[in-house]
PDB file of C-alpha atoms and ligand atoms in Angstrom:
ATOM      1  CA  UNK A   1      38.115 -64.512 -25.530  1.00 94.00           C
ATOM      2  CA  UNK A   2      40.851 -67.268 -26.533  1.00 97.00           C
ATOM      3  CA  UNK A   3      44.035 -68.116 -25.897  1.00 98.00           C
ATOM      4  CA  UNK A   4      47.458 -66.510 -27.392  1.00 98.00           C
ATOM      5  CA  UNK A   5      50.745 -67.523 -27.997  1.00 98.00           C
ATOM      6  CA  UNK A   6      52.842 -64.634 -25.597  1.00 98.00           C
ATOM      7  CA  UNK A   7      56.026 -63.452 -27.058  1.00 98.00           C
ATOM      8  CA  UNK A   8      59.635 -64.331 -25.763  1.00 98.00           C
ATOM      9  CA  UNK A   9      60.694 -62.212 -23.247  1.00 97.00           C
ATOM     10  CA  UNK A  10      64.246 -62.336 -25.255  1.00 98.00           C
ATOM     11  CA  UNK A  11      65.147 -62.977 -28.877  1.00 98.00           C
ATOM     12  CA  UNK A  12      65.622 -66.825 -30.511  1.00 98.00           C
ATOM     13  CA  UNK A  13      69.439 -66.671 -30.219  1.00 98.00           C
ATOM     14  CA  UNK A  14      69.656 -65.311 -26.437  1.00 98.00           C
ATOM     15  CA  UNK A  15      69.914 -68.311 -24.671  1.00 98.00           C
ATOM     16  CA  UNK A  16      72.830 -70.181 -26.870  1.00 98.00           C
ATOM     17  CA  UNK A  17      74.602 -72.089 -26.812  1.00 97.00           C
ATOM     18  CA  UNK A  18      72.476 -73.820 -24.158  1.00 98.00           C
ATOM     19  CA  UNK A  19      69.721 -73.957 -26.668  1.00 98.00           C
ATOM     20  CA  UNK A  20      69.618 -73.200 -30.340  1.00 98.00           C
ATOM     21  CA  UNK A  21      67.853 -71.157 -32.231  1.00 98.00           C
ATOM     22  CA  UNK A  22      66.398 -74.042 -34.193  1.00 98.00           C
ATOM     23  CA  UNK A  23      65.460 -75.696 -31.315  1.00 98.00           C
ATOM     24  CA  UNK A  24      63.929 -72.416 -29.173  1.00 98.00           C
ATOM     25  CA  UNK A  25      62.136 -71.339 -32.544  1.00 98.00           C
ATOM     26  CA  UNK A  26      60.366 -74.402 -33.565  1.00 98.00           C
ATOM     27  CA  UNK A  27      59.548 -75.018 -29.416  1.00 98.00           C
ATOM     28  CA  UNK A  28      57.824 -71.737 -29.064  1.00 98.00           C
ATOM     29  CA  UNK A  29      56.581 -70.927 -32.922  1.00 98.00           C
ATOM     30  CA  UNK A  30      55.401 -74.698 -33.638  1.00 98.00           C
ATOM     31  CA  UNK A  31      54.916 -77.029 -30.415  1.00 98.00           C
ATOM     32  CA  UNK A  32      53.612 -73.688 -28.240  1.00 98.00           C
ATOM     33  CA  UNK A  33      51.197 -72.654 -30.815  1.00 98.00           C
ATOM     34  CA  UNK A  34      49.983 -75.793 -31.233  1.00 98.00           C
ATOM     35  CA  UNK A  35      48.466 -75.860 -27.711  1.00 98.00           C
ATOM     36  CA  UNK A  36      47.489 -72.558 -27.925  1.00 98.00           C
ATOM     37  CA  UNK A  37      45.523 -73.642 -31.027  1.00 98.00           C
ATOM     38  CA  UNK A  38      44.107 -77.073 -29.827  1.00 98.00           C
ATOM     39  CA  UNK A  39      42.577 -75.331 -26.366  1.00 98.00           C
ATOM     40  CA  UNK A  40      41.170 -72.741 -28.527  1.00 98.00           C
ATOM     41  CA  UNK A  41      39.652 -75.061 -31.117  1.00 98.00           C
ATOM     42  CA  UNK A  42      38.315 -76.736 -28.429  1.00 98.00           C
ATOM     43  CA  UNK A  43      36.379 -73.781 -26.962  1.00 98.00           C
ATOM     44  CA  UNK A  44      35.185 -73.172 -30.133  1.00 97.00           C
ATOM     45  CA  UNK A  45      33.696 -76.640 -30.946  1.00 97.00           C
ATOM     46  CA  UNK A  46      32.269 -76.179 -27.076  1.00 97.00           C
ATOM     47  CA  UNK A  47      30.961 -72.904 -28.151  1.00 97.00           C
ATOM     48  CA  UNK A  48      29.144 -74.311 -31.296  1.00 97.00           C
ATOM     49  CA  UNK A  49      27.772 -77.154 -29.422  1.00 97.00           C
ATOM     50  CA  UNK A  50      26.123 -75.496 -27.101  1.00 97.00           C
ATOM     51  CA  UNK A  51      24.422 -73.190 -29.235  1.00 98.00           C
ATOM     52  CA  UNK A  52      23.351 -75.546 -31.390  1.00 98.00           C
ATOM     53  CA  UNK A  53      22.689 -78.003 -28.364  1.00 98.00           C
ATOM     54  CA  UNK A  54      23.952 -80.749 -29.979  1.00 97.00           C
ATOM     55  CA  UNK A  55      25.935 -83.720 -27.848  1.00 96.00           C
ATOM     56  CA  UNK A  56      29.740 -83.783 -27.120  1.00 95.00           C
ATOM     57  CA  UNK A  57      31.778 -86.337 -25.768  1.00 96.00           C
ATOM     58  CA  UNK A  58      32.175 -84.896 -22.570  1.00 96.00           C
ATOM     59  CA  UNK A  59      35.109 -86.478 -21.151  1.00 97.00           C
ATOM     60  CA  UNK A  60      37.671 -86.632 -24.013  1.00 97.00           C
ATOM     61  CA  UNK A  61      36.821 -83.586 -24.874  1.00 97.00           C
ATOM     62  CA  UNK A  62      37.752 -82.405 -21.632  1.00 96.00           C
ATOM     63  CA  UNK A  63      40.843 -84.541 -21.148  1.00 96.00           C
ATOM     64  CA  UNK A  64      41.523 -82.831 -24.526  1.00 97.00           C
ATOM     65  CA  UNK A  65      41.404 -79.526 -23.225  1.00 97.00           C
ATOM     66  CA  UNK A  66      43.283 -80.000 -19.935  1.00 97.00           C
ATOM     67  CA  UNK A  67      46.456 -81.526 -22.355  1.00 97.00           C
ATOM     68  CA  UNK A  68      45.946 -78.053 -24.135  1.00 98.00           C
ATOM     69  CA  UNK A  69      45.704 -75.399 -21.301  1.00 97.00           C
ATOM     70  CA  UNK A  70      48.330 -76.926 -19.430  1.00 97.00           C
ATOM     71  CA  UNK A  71      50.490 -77.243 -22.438  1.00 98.00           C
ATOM     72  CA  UNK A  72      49.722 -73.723 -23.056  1.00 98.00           C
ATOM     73  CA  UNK A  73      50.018 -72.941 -19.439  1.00 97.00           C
ATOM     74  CA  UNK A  74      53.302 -74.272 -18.542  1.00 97.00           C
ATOM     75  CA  UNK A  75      55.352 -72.876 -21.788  1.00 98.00           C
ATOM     76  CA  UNK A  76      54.498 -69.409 -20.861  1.00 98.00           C
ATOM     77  CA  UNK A  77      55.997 -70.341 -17.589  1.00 98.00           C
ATOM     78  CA  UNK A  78      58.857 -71.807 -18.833  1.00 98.00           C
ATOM     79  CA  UNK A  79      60.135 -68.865 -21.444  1.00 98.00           C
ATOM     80  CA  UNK A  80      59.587 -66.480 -18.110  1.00 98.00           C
ATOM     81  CA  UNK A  81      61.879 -69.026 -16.036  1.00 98.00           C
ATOM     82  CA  UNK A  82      64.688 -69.176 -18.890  1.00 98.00           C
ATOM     83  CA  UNK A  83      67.078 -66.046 -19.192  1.00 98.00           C
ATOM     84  CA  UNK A  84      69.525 -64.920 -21.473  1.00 98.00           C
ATOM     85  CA  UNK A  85      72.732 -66.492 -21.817  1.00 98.00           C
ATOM     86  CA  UNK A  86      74.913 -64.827 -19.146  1.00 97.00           C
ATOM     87  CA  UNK A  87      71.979 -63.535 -17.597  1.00 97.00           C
ATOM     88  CA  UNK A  88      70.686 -66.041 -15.883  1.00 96.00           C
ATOM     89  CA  UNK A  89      72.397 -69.559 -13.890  1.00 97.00           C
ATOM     90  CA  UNK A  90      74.175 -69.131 -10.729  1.00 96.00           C
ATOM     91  CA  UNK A  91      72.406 -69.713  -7.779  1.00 97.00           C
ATOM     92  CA  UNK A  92      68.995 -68.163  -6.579  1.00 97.00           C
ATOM     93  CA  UNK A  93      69.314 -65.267  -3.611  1.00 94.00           C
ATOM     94  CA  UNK A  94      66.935 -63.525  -1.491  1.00 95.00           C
ATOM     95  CA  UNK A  95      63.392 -65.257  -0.540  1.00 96.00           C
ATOM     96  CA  UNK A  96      63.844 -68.272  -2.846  1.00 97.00           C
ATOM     97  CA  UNK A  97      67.509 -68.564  -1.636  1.00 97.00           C
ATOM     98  CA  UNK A  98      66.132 -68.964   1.796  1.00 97.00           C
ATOM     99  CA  UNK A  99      63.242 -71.344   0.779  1.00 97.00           C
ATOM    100  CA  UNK A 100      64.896 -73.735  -0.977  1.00 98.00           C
ATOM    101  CA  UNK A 101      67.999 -74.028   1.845  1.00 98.00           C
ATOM    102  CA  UNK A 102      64.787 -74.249   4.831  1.00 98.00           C
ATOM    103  CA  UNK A 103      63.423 -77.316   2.600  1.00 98.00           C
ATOM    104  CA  UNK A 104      65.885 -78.422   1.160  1.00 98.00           C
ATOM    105  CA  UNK A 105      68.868 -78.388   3.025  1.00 98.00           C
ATOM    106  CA  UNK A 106      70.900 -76.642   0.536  1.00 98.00           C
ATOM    107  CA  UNK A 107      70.965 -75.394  -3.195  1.00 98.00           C
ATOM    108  CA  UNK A 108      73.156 -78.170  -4.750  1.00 98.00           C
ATOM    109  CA  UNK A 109      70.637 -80.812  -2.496  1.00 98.00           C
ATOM    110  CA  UNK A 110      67.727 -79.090  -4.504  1.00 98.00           C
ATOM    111  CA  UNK A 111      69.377 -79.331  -7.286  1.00 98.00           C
ATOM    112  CA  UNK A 112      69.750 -82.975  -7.538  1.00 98.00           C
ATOM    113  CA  UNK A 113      66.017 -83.668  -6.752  1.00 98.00           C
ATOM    114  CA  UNK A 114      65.010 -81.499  -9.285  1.00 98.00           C
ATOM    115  CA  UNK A 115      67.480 -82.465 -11.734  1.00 98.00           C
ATOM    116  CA  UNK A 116      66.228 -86.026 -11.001  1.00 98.00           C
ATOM    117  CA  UNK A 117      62.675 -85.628 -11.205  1.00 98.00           C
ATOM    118  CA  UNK A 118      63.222 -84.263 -14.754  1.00 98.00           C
ATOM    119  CA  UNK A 119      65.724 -87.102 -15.499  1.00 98.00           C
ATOM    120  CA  UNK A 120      63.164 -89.482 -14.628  1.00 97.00           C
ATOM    121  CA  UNK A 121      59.649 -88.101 -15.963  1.00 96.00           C
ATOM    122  CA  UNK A 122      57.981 -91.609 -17.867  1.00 93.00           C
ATOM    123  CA  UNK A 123      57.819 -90.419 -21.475  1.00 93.00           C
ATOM    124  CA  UNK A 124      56.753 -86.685 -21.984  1.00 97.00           C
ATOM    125  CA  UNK A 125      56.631 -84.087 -18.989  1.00 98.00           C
ATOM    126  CA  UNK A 126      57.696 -81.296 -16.729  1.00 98.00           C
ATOM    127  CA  UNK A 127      59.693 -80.989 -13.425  1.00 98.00           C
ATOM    128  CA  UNK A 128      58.577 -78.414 -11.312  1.00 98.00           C
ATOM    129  CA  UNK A 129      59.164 -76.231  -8.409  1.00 98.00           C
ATOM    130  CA  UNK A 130      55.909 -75.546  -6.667  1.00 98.00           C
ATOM    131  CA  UNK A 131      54.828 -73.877  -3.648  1.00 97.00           C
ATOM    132  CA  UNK A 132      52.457 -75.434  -1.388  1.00 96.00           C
ATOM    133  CA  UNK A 133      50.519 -72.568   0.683  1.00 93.00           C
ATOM    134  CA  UNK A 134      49.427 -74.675   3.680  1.00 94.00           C
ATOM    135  CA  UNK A 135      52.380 -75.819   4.592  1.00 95.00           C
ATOM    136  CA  UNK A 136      54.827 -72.765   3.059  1.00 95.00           C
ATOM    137  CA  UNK A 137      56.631 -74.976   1.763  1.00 96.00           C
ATOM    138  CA  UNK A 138      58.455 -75.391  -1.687  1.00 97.00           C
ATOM    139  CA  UNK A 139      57.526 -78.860  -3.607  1.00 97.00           C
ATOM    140  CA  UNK A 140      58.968 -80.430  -6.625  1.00 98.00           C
ATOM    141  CA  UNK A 141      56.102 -81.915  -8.401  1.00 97.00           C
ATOM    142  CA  UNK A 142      56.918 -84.173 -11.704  1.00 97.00           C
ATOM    143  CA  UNK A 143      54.283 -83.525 -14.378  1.00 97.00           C
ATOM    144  CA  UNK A 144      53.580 -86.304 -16.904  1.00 97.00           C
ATOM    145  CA  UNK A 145      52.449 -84.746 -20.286  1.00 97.00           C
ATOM    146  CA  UNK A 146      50.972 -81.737 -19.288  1.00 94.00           C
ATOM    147  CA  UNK A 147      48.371 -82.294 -17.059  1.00 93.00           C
ATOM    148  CA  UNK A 148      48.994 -85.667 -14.980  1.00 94.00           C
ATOM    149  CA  UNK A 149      49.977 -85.641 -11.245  1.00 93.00           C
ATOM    150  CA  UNK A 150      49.963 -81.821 -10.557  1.00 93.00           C
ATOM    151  CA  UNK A 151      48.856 -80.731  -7.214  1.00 93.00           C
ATOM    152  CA  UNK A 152      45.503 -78.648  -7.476  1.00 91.00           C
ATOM    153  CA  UNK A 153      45.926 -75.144  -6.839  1.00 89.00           C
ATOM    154  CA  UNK A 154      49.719 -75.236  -5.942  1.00 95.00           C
ATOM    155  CA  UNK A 155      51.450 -72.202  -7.576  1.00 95.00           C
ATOM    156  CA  UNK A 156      54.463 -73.018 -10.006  1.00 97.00           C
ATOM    157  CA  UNK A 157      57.613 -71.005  -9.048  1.00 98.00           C
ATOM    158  CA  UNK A 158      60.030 -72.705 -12.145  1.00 98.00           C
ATOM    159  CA  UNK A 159      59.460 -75.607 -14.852  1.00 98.00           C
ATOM    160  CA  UNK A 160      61.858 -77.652 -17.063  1.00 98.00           C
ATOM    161  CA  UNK A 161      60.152 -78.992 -20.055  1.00 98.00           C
ATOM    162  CA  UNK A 162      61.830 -82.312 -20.816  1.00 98.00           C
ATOM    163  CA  UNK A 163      59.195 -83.355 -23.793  1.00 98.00           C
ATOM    164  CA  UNK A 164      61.546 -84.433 -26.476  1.00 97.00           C
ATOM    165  CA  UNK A 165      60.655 -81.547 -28.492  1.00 97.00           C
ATOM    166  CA  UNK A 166      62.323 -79.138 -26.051  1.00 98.00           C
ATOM    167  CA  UNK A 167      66.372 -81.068 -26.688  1.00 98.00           C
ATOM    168  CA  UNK A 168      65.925 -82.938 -29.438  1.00 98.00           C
ATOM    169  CA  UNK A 169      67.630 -80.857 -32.115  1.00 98.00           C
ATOM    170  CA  UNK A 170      70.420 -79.774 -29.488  1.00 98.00           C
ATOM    171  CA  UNK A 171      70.851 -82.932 -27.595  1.00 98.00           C
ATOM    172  CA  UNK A 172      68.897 -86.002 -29.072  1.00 97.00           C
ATOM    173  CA  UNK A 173      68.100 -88.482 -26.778  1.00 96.00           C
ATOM    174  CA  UNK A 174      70.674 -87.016 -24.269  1.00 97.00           C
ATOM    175  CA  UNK A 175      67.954 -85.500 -21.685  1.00 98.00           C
ATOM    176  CA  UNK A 176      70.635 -85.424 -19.008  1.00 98.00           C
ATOM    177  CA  UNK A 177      72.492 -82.975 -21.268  1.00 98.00           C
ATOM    178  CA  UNK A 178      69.704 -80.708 -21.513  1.00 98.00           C
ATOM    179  CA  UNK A 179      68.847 -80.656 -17.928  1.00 98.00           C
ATOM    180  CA  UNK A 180      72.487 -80.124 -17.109  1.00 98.00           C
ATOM    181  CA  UNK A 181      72.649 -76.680 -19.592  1.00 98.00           C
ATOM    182  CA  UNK A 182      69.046 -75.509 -18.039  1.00 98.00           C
ATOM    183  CA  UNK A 183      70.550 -75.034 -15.371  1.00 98.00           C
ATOM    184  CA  UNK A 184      73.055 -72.201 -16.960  1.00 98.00           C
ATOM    185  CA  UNK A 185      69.970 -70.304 -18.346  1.00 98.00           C
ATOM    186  CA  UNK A 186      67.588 -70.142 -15.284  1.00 98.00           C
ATOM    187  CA  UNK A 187      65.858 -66.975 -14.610  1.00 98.00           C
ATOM    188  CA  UNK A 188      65.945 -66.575 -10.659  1.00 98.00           C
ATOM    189  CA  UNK A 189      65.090 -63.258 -10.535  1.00 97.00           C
ATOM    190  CA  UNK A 190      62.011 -64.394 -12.216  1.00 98.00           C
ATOM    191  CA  UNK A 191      61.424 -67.202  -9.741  1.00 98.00           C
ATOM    192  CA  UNK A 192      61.960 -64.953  -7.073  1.00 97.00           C
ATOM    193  CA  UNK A 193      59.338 -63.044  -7.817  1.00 97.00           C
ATOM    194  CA  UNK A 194      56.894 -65.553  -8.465  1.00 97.00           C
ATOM    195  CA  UNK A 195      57.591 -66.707  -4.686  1.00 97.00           C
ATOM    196  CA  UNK A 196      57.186 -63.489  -3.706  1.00 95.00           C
ATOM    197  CA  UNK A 197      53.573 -63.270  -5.037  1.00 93.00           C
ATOM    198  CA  UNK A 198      52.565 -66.298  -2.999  1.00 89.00           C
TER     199      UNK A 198
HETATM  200 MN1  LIG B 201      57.488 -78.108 -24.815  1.00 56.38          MN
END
């Protein structure tokens, strides 16, 4: 079994003018698919390998695939997070509502941080809202890339991609602008949920 690409939950136009088309297309249909490609061309060469039994550089090959998966991983998280134009934005309610104001204080304090952690991600990453189950509390964890400085086995409730190739046609180097629109188009009846599974 391999990886797929999944399929928006809402057509390429929905979420404008937060985010184009162009820009939501070539995200999902190009940079997406390319993860979903590389982890599965990975499994494959692992697959040959060991058939064969011939040698593979273990650890690239594994740093490899973790870039891959959690490329992979966190887009199909971040379509579910994103809603429709109109849709979506506002403020949370219900359990997340309560969550975020026990931890944080309130929603516009929560805002900031997370607004800030994806303001200030080195290079390519993610800022996300995680959910640490010792503790019950939310976390905001920054992800570089894909794969660097996540918490093991804390569940993601909501991600912002702020790789380049997420604004760049809508925004260029303007990140801040981008950040400030995501937060029109955020799905949190989607993130509710998500909390409520933990
Ligand atoms: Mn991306």
């Amino acid at each position: 079994k391999f990886y797929v690409l999944p399929k928006l939950p809402y057509e390429y136009n929905d979420l404008l003018p937060h985010m184009s088309e162009e820009q939501l297309w070539i995200h999902h249909s190009k940079h997406h698919q390319a993860y979903v490609n590389g982890a599965n061309a990975i499994l494959q060469r692992l697959d040959k390998a060991r058939k064969e039994g011939t040698d593979i550089d273990v650890k690239s090959t594994l740093k490899e695939l973790s870039f891959n998966i959690g490329g992979h991983y966190l887009h199909s998280l971040f379509w579910g997070n994103l809603a429709p134009t109109g849709k979506g934005g506002g403020k949370p309610s219900g359990a997340l509502d309560d969550a975020i104001a026990k931890e944080f204080g309130s929603f516009d304090r929560f805002k900031k941080e997370f607004s800030q952690a994806a303001l200030s991600v080195e290079g390519s990453g993610w800022a996300a809202l995680s959910y640490c189950m010792q503790t019950n509390r939310p976390i905001i964890m920054q992800v570089e890339k894909h794969n660097m400085n996540v918490y093991p086995a804390f569940r993601i409730l909501m991600v912002l991609d702020v790789f380049e190739h997420a604004y760049y046609i809508d925004y260029k180097n303007e990140r801040a602008k981008f950040v400030e629109a995501f937060w029109n188009i955020a799905n949190w009846d989607e993130v509710n949920k998500r909390l409520e599974k933990v």
